[in-house]
Amino acid sequence: MINTFNYINSNIKRGIPITLGQIEVPKNKIKIDYPSYTISSREESQGYSSYRADSERVEVLANVFPVFLFAVAALVSLTTMRRFVEEERTNIGTFKALGYGNGSIAIKFLLYSTSAAILGASLGYTFLPNLIIKAYLASSTLGSDYQLNFAWGPLLISLIIALLATTAVSMLTLYQTLREKPVALLLPKPPKNGSRILLEHIPWLWKHMSFSAKVTARNIFRYKSRMLMTIFG
């Protein structure tokens, strides 16, 4: 076949006419290998396996991160509402002295904490799924033609947990203040009674600590919520 091609090409360059018989090549001289095919399943596709691995990582993070974030939310709510109640201590005492019930006073704090939980759940439900899916689709070829299906069960569970982490913690903090008499609430909150901490019962360690270290140790043991807020918040 190669010799025939070279012969025809040489005659064309020299201007010698070529007949159809010279162009035709016998079929038995044409040797073309049959094509080979490689068949792989969808699971063996690199793009599919990469997308599946990303989905599994997101699933693992979705099981771990909410627990940590809800714990931080409860801690933040506890610290914020405790400070908020202390700032409103005189107003609470005034309302109680004027005859307002505990329920009427608690509505203000209830709305404050509940609105934070509902607003956070709404924003997370609306914006976070699109942000996460767009971040993972940036490295894939699925395109933008996708549809998100939300699971209402986990959403309601997360909303209930968010309400417990904010509203329940806030009401627990407020309940301790509402138990006091109006006269006591109109006065500044008395400081906590001083008590010896654990390190003070270890003389050989306590006496070698500096003054600033002793003050820091007392604050850590007496204000545990602030310590946790500093570490995890």
C-alpha positions as protocol buffer text, in pm:
chain_id: "A"
residue {
  index: 1
  type: MET
  ca { x: 0 y: 0 z: 0 }
}
residue {
  index: 2
  type: ILE
  ca { x: 285 y: 238 z: 80 }
}
residue {
  index: 3
  type: ASN
  ca { x: 460 y: 155 z: -248 }
}
residue {
  index: 4
  type: THR
  ca { x: 140 y: 225 z: -443 }
}
residue {
  index: 5
  type: PHE
  ca { x: 101 y: 561 z: -272 }
}
residue {
  index: 6
  type: ASN
  ca { x: 461 y: 657 z: -346 }
}
residue {
  index: 7
  type: TYR
  ca { x: 421 y: 554 z: -711 }
}
residue {
  index: 8
  type: ILE
  ca { x: 105 y: 763 z: -757 }
}
residue {
  index: 9
  type: ASN
  ca { x: 255 y: 1061 z: -577 }
}
residue {
  index: 10
  type: SER
  ca { x: 567 y: 1048 z: -796 }
}
residue {
  index: 11
  type: ASN
  ca { x: 363 y: 1037 z: -1119 }
}
residue {
  index: 12
  type: ILE
  ca { x: 148 y: 1332 z: -1009 }
}
residue {
  index: 13
  type: LYS
  ca { x: 456 y: 1544 z: -945 }
}
residue {
  index: 14
  type: ARG
  ca { x: 597 y: 1459 z: -1290 }
}
residue {
  index: 15
  type: GLY
  ca { x: 265 y: 1535 z: -1464 }
}
residue {
  index: 16
  type: ILE
  ca { x: 198 y: 1175 z: -1570 }
}
residue {
  index: 17
  type: PRO
  ca { x: -179 y: 1101 z: -1584 }
}
residue {
  index: 18
  type: ILE
  ca { x: -311 y: 847 z: -1331 }
}
residue {
  index: 19
  type: THR
  ca { x: -590 y: 603 z: -1411 }
}
residue {
  index: 20
  type: LEU
  ca { x: -856 y: 484 z: -1165 }
}
residue {
  index: 21
  type: GLY
  ca { x: -715 y: 137 z: -1182 }
}
residue {
  index: 22
  type: GLN
  ca { x: -387 y: 259 z: -1046 }
}
residue {
  index: 23
  type: ILE
  ca { x: -561 y: 440 z: -756 }
}
residue {
  index: 24
  type: GLU
  ca { x: -772 y: 147 z: -647 }
}
residue {
  index: 25
  type: VAL
  ca { x: -602 y: -61 z: -379 }
}
residue {
  index: 26
  type: PRO
  ca { x: -695 y: -422 z: -325 }
}
residue {
  index: 27
  type: LYS
  ca { x: -879 y: -474 z: 2 }
}
residue {
  index: 28
  type: ASN
  ca { x: -653 y: -754 z: 104 }
}
residue {
  index: 29
  type: LYS
  ca { x: -360 y: -511 z: 108 }
}
residue {
  index: 30
  type: ILE
  ca { x: -531 y: -275 z: 354 }
}
residue {
  index: 31
  type: LYS
  ca { x: -446 y: -381 z: 707 }
}
residue {
  index: 32
  type: ILE
  ca { x: -617 y: -173 z: 978 }
}
residue {
  index: 33
  type: ASP
  ca { x: -616 y: -290 z: 1336 }
}
residue {
  index: 34
  type: TYR
  ca { x: -950 y: -324 z: 1508 }
}
residue {
  index: 35
  type: PRO
  ca { x: -1009 y: -52 z: 1772 }
}
residue {
  index: 36
  type: SER
  ca { x: -986 y: -145 z: 2139 }
}
residue {
  index: 37
  type: TYR
  ca { x: -1231 y: -15 z: 2399 }
}
residue {
  index: 38
  type: THR
  ca { x: -1193 y: 31 z: 2774 }
}
residue {
  index: 39
  type: ILE
  ca { x: -1517 y: 10 z: 2971 }
}
residue {
  index: 40
  type: SER
  ca { x: -1527 y: 146 z: 3326 }
}
residue {
  index: 41
  type: SER
  ca { x: -1814 y: 180 z: 3568 }
}
residue {
  index: 42
  type: ARG
  ca { x: -1937 y: 507 z: 3712 }
}
residue {
  index: 43
  type: GLU
  ca { x: -1768 y: 433 z: 4045 }
}
residue {
  index: 44
  type: GLU
  ca { x: -1432 y: 402 z: 3865 }
}
residue {
  index: 45
  type: SER
  ca { x: -1461 y: 745 z: 3706 }
}
residue {
  index: 46
  type: GLN
  ca { x: -1213 y: 991 z: 3853 }
}
residue {
  index: 47
  type: GLY
  ca { x: -1458 y: 1279 z: 3861 }
}
residue {
  index: 48
  type: TYR
  ca { x: -1732 y: 1072 z: 4020 }
}
residue {
  index: 49
  type: SER
  ca { x: -1502 y: 924 z: 4283 }
}
residue {
  index: 50
  type: SER
  ca { x: -1365 y: 1270 z: 4367 }
}
residue {
  index: 51
  type: TYR
  ca { x: -1716 y: 1412 z: 4405 }
}
residue {
  index: 52
  type: ARG
  ca { x: -1820 y: 1116 z: 4620 }
}
residue {
  index: 53
  type: ALA
  ca { x: -1514 y: 1164 z: 4844 }
}
residue {
  index: 54
  type: ASP
  ca { x: -1603 y: 1532 z: 4886 }
}
residue {
  index: 55
  type: SER
  ca { x: -1959 y: 1437 z: 4978 }
}
residue {
  index: 56
  type: GLU
  ca { x: -1836 y: 1190 z: 5239 }
}
residue {
  index: 57
  type: ARG
  ca { x: -1608 y: 1453 z: 5392 }
}
residue {
  index: 58
  type: VAL
  ca { x: -1895 y: 1700 z: 5410 }
}
residue {
  index: 59
  type: GLU
  ca { x: -2111 y: 1435 z: 5577 }
}
residue {
  index: 60
  type: VAL
  ca { x: -1844 y: 1372 z: 5842 }
}
residue {
  index: 61
  type: LEU
  ca { x: -1806 y: 1745 z: 5907 }
}
residue {
  index: 62
  type: ALA
  ca { x: -2184 y: 1782 z: 5924 }
}
residue {
  index: 63
  type: ASN
  ca { x: -2192 y: 1529 z: 6207 }
}
residue {
  index: 64
  type: VAL
  ca { x: -1910 y: 1690 z: 6407 }
}
residue {
  index: 65
  type: PHE
  ca { x: -1929 y: 2065 z: 6352 }
}
residue {
  index: 66
  type: PRO
  ca { x: -2289 y: 2122 z: 6471 }
}
residue {
  index: 67
  type: VAL
  ca { x: -2214 y: 1968 z: 6811 }
}
residue {
  index: 68
  type: PHE
  ca { x: -1918 y: 2199 z: 6859 }
}
residue {
  index: 69
  type: LEU
  ca { x: -2101 y: 2504 z: 6725 }
}
residue {
  index: 70
  type: PHE
  ca { x: -2410 y: 2443 z: 6941 }
}
residue {
  index: 71
  type: ALA
  ca { x: -2187 y: 2411 z: 7247 }
}
residue {
  index: 72
  type: VAL
  ca { x: -2018 y: 2741 z: 7160 }
}
residue {
  index: 73
  type: ALA
  ca { x: -2360 y: 2901 z: 7100 }
}
residue {
  index: 74
  type: ALA
  ca { x: -2483 y: 2785 z: 7441 }
}
residue {
  index: 75
  type: LEU
  ca { x: -2168 y: 2918 z: 7605 }
}
residue {
  index: 76
  type: VAL
  ca { x: -2194 y: 3253 z: 7424 }
}
residue {
  index: 77
  type: SER
  ca { x: -2563 y: 3280 z: 7517 }
}
residue {
  index: 78
  type: LEU
  ca { x: -2488 y: 3201 z: 7879 }
}
residue {
  index: 79
  type: THR
  ca { x: -2215 y: 3466 z: 7901 }
}
residue {
  index: 80
  type: THR
  ca { x: -2408 y: 3729 z: 7703 }
}
residue {
  index: 81
  type: MET
  ca { x: -2739 y: 3682 z: 7882 }
}
residue {
  index: 82
  type: ARG
  ca { x: -2575 y: 3675 z: 8223 }
}
residue {
  index: 83
  type: ARG
  ca { x: -2412 y: 4009 z: 8149 }
}
residue {
  index: 84
  type: PHE
  ca { x: -2737 y: 4141 z: 7998 }
}
residue {
  index: 85
  type: VAL
  ca { x: -2936 y: 4041 z: 8306 }
}
residue {
  index: 86
  type: GLU
  ca { x: -2678 y: 4199 z: 8536 }
}
residue {
  index: 87
  type: GLU
  ca { x: -2701 y: 4525 z: 8340 }
}
residue {
  index: 88
  type: GLU
  ca { x: -3082 y: 4515 z: 8358 }
}
residue {
  index: 89
  type: ARG
  ca { x: -3083 y: 4419 z: 8725 }
}
residue {
  index: 90
  type: THR
  ca { x: -3207 y: 4760 z: 8845 }
}
residue {
  index: 91
  type: ASN
  ca { x: -3479 y: 4774 z: 8577 }
}
residue {
  index: 92
  type: ILE
  ca { x: -3596 y: 4425 z: 8671 }
}
residue {
  index: 93
  type: GLY
  ca { x: -3620 y: 4531 z: 9036 }
}
residue {
  index: 94
  type: THR
  ca { x: -3814 y: 4843 z: 8935 }
}
residue {
  index: 95
  type: PHE
  ca { x: -4063 y: 4641 z: 8729 }
}
residue {
  index: 96
  type: LYS
  ca { x: -4112 y: 4392 z: 9011 }
}
residue {
  index: 97
  type: ALA
  ca { x: -4168 y: 4677 z: 9257 }
}
residue {
  index: 98
  type: LEU
  ca { x: -4432 y: 4825 z: 9023 }
}
residue {
  index: 99
  type: GLY
  ca { x: -4620 y: 4496 z: 9024 }
}
residue {
  index: 100
  type: TYR
  ca { x: -4512 y: 4339 z: 8696 }
}
residue {
  index: 101
  type: GLY
  ca { x: -4505 y: 3961 z: 8699 }
}
residue {
  index: 102
  type: ASN
  ca { x: -4205 y: 3745 z: 8619 }
}
residue {
  index: 103
  type: GLY
  ca { x: -4360 y: 3641 z: 8287 }
}
residue {
  index: 104
  type: SER
  ca { x: -4403 y: 3999 z: 8169 }
}
residue {
  index: 105
  type: ILE
  ca { x: -4045 y: 4082 z: 8260 }
}
residue {
  index: 106
  type: ALA
  ca { x: -3909 y: 3768 z: 8095 }
}
residue {
  index: 107
  type: ILE
  ca { x: -4073 y: 3844 z: 7757 }
}
residue {
  index: 108
  type: LYS
  ca { x: -3803 y: 4099 z: 7671 }
}
residue {
  index: 109
  type: PHE
  ca { x: -3522 y: 3852 z: 7734 }
}
residue {
  index: 110
  type: LEU
  ca { x: -3719 y: 3570 z: 7572 }
}
residue {
  index: 111
  type: LEU
  ca { x: -3763 y: 3763 z: 7247 }
}
residue {
  index: 112
  type: TYR
  ca { x: -3397 y: 3865 z: 7248 }
}
residue {
  index: 113
  type: SER
  ca { x: -3268 y: 3508 z: 7272 }
}
residue {
  index: 114
  type: THR
  ca { x: -3537 y: 3343 z: 7058 }
}
residue {
  index: 115
  type: SER
  ca { x: -3493 y: 3588 z: 6770 }
}
residue {
  index: 116
  type: ALA
  ca { x: -3120 y: 3507 z: 6762 }
}
residue {
  index: 117
  type: ALA
  ca { x: -3191 y: 3133 z: 6729 }
}
residue {
  index: 118
  type: ILE
  ca { x: -3460 y: 3175 z: 6462 }
}
residue {
  index: 119
  type: LEU
  ca { x: -3257 y: 3429 z: 6264 }
}
residue {
  index: 120
  type: GLY
  ca { x: -2947 y: 3209 z: 6273 }
}
residue {
  index: 121
  type: ALA
  ca { x: -3141 y: 2900 z: 6161 }
}
residue {
  index: 122
  type: SER
  ca { x: -3310 y: 3096 z: 5879 }
}
residue {
  index: 123
  type: LEU
  ca { x: -2984 y: 3241 z: 5747 }
}
residue {
  index: 124
  type: GLY
  ca { x: -2811 y: 2904 z: 5769 }
}
residue {
  index: 125
  type: TYR
  ca { x: -3097 y: 2734 z: 5586 }
}
residue {
  index: 126
  type: THR
  ca { x: -3108 y: 3000 z: 5313 }
}
residue {
  index: 127
  type: PHE
  ca { x: -2745 y: 3084 z: 5235 }
}
residue {
  index: 128
  type: LEU
  ca { x: -2507 y: 2816 z: 5365 }
}
residue {
  index: 129
  type: PRO
  ca { x: -2617 y: 2523 z: 5140 }
}
residue {
  index: 130
  type: ASN
  ca { x: -2566 y: 2730 z: 4825 }
}
residue {
  index: 131
  type: LEU
  ca { x: -2226 y: 2854 z: 4941 }
}
residue {
  index: 132
  type: ILE
  ca { x: -2107 y: 2503 z: 5027 }
}
residue {
  index: 133
  type: ILE
  ca { x: -2230 y: 2339 z: 4706 }
}
residue {
  index: 134
  type: LYS
  ca { x: -2079 y: 2617 z: 4491 }
}
residue {
  index: 135
  type: ALA
  ca { x: -1745 y: 2575 z: 4664 }
}
residue {
  index: 136
  type: TYR
  ca { x: -1737 y: 2203 z: 4583 }
}
residue {
  index: 137
  type: LEU
  ca { x: -1877 y: 2239 z: 4231 }
}
residue {
  index: 138
  type: ALA
  ca { x: -1594 y: 2478 z: 4143 }
}
residue {
  index: 139
  type: SER
  ca { x: -1363 y: 2177 z: 4103 }
}
residue {
  index: 140
  type: SER
  ca { x: -1611 y: 1951 z: 3920 }
}
residue {
  index: 141
  type: THR
  ca { x: -1789 y: 1942 z: 3584 }
}
residue {
  index: 142
  type: LEU
  ca { x: -2146 y: 1912 z: 3710 }
}
residue {
  index: 143
  type: GLY
  ca { x: -2222 y: 2268 z: 3610 }
}
residue {
  index: 144
  type: SER
  ca { x: -2479 y: 2497 z: 3768 }
}
residue {
  index: 145
  type: ASP
  ca { x: -2788 y: 2298 z: 3671 }
}
residue {
  index: 146
  type: TYR
  ca { x: -2851 y: 2136 z: 4009 }
}
residue {
  index: 147
  type: GLN
  ca { x: -3135 y: 2125 z: 4258 }
}
residue {
  index: 148
  type: LEU
  ca { x: -3101 y: 2129 z: 4636 }
}
residue {
  index: 149
  type: ASN
  ca { x: -3338 y: 1914 z: 4837 }
}
residue {
  index: 150
  type: PHE
  ca { x: -3364 y: 2007 z: 5203 }
}
residue {
  index: 151
  type: ALA
  ca { x: -3437 y: 1759 z: 5479 }
}
residue {
  index: 152
  type: TRP
  ca { x: -3698 y: 1919 z: 5702 }
}
residue {
  index: 153
  type: GLY
  ca { x: -3643 y: 1672 z: 5985 }
}
residue {
  index: 154
  type: PRO
  ca { x: -3281 y: 1770 z: 6061 }
}
residue {
  index: 155
  type: LEU
  ca { x: -3373 y: 2136 z: 6011 }
}
residue {
  index: 156
  type: LEU
  ca { x: -3642 y: 2120 z: 6281 }
}
residue {
  index: 157
  type: ILE
  ca { x: -3409 y: 1927 z: 6511 }
}
residue {
  index: 158
  type: SER
  ca { x: -3135 y: 2187 z: 6467 }
}
residue {
  index: 159
  type: LEU
  ca { x: -3387 y: 2467 z: 6534 }
}
residue {
  index: 160
  type: ILE
  ca { x: -3500 y: 2298 z: 6856 }
}
residue {
  index: 161
  type: ILE
  ca { x: -3140 y: 2251 z: 6969 }
}
residue {
  index: 162
  type: ALA
  ca { x: -3065 y: 2615 z: 6883 }
}
residue {
  index: 163
  type: LEU
  ca { x: -3361 y: 2727 z: 7093 }
}
residue {
  index: 164
  type: LEU
  ca { x: -3241 y: 2512 z: 7381 }
}
residue {
  index: 165
  type: ALA
  ca { x: -2887 y: 2647 z: 7346 }
}
residue {
  index: 166
  type: THR
  ca { x: -3004 y: 3010 z: 7352 }
}
residue {
  index: 167
  type: THR
  ca { x: -3351 y: 3050 z: 7498 }
}
residue {
  index: 168
  type: ALA
  ca { x: -3333 y: 2779 z: 7764 }
}
residue {
  index: 169
  type: VAL
  ca { x: -2991 y: 2894 z: 7881 }
}
residue {
  index: 170
  type: SER
  ca { x: -3109 y: 3255 z: 7889 }
}
residue {
  index: 171
  type: MET
  ca { x: -3422 y: 3170 z: 8088 }
}
residue {
  index: 172
  type: LEU
  ca { x: -3213 y: 2971 z: 8335 }
}
residue {
  index: 173
  type: THR
  ca { x: -2991 y: 3274 z: 8391 }
}
residue {
  index: 174
  type: LEU
  ca { x: -3291 y: 3506 z: 8424 }
}
residue {
  index: 175
  type: TYR
  ca { x: -3473 y: 3271 z: 8662 }
}
residue {
  index: 176
  type: GLN
  ca { x: -3201 y: 3307 z: 8923 }
}
residue {
  index: 177
  type: THR
  ca { x: -3241 y: 3686 z: 8915 }
}
residue {
  index: 178
  type: LEU
  ca { x: -3622 y: 3682 z: 8921 }
}
residue {
  index: 179
  type: ARG
  ca { x: -3619 y: 3480 z: 9242 }
}
residue {
  index: 180
  type: GLU
  ca { x: -3468 y: 3772 z: 9433 }
}
residue {
  index: 181
  type: LYS
  ca { x: -3677 y: 4035 z: 9608 }
}
residue {
  index: 182
  type: PRO
  ca { x: -3731 y: 4378 z: 9445 }
}
residue {
  index: 183
  type: VAL
  ca { x: -3538 y: 4548 z: 9724 }
}
residue {
  index: 184
  type: ALA
  ca { x: -3235 y: 4328 z: 9661 }
}
residue {
  index: 185
  type: LEU
  ca { x: -3255 y: 4387 z: 9286 }
}
residue {
  index: 186
  type: LEU
  ca { x: -3252 y: 4764 z: 9330 }
}
residue {
  index: 187
  type: LEU
  ca { x: -2914 y: 4737 z: 9501 }
}
residue {
  index: 188
  type: PRO
  ca { x: -2586 y: 4648 z: 9325 }
}
residue {
  index: 189
  type: LYS
  ca { x: -2516 y: 4279 z: 9311 }
}
residue {
  index: 190
  type: PRO
  ca { x: -2294 y: 4183 z: 9604 }
}
residue {
  index: 191
  type: PRO
  ca { x: -1961 y: 4021 z: 9516 }
}
residue {
  index: 192
  type: LYS
  ca { x: -1914 y: 3651 z: 9566 }
}
residue {
  index: 193
  type: ASN
  ca { x: -1778 y: 3529 z: 9893 }
}
residue {
  index: 194
  type: GLY
  ca { x: -1409 y: 3459 z: 9876 }
}
residue {
  index: 195
  type: SER
  ca { x: -1310 y: 3097 z: 9912 }
}
residue {
  index: 196
  type: ARG
  ca { x: -993 y: 2901 z: 9882 }
}
residue {
  index: 197
  type: ILE
  ca { x: -934 y: 2735 z: 9549 }
}
residue {
  index: 198
  type: LEU
  ca { x: -784 y: 2394 z: 9490 }
}
residue {
  index: 199
  type: LEU
  ca { x: -429 y: 2521 z: 9437 }
}
residue {
  index: 200
  type: GLU
  ca { x: -430 y: 2692 z: 9777 }
}
residue {
  index: 201
  type: HIS
  ca { x: -456 y: 2350 z: 9939 }
}
residue {
  index: 202
  type: ILE
  ca { x: -118 y: 2262 z: 9786 }
}
residue {
  index: 203
  type: PRO
  ca { x: 120 y: 2483 z: 9992 }
}
residue {
  index: 204
  type: TRP
  ca { x: 446 y: 2387 z: 9820 }
}
residue {
  index: 205
  type: LEU
  ca { x: 300 y: 2494 z: 9484 }
}
residue {
  index: 206
  type: TRP
  ca { x: 99 y: 2796 z: 9597 }
}
residue {
  index: 207
  type: LYS
  ca { x: 379 y: 2971 z: 9784 }
}
residue {
  index: 208
  type: HIS
  ca { x: 610 y: 2960 z: 9481 }
}
residue {
  index: 209
  type: MET
  ca { x: 355 y: 3130 z: 9253 }
}
residue {
  index: 210
  type: SER
  ca { x: 378 y: 3503 z: 9183 }
}
residue {
  index: 211
  type: PHE
  ca { x: 101 y: 3745 z: 9279 }
}
residue {
  index: 212
  type: SER
  ca { x: -28 y: 3779 z: 8921 }
}
residue {
  index: 213
  type: ALA
  ca { x: -31 y: 3400 z: 8881 }
}
residue {
  index: 214
  type: LYS
  ca { x: -234 y: 3366 z: 9201 }
}
residue {
  index: 215
  type: VAL
  ca { x: -487 y: 3624 z: 9083 }
}
residue {
  index: 216
  type: THR
  ca { x: -515 y: 3450 z: 8745 }
}
residue {
  index: 217
  type: ALA
  ca { x: -564 y: 3112 z: 8911 }
}
residue {
  index: 218
  type: ARG
  ca { x: -838 y: 3251 z: 9138 }
}
residue {
  index: 219
  type: ASN
  ca { x: -1020 y: 3406 z: 8841 }
}
residue {
  index: 220
  type: ILE
  ca { x: -1001 y: 3082 z: 8645 }
}
residue {
  index: 221
  type: PHE
  ca { x: -1148 y: 2871 z: 8924 }
}
residue {
  index: 222
  type: ARG
  ca { x: -1412 y: 3126 z: 9033 }
}
residue {
  index: 223
  type: TYR
  ca { x: -1532 y: 3228 z: 8686 }
}
residue {
  index: 224
  type: LYS
  ca { x: -1543 y: 2897 z: 8502 }
}
residue {
  index: 225
  type: SER
  ca { x: -1782 y: 3018 z: 8232 }
}
residue {
  index: 226
  type: ARG
  ca { x: -1545 y: 3300 z: 8137 }
}
residue {
  index: 227
  type: MET
  ca { x: -1258 y: 3054 z: 8125 }
}
residue {
  index: 228
  type: LEU
  ca { x: -1452 y: 2823 z: 7890 }
}
residue {
  index: 229
  type: MET
  ca { x: -1551 y: 3121 z: 7679 }
}
residue {
  index: 230
  type: THR
  ca { x: -1187 y: 3223 z: 7646 }
}
residue {
  index: 231
  type: ILE
  ca { x: -1075 y: 2872 z: 7548 }
}
residue {
  index: 232
  type: PHE
  ca { x: -1354 y: 2765 z: 7310 }
}
residue {
  index: 233
  type: GLY
  ca { x: -1512 y: 3095 z: 7208 }
}
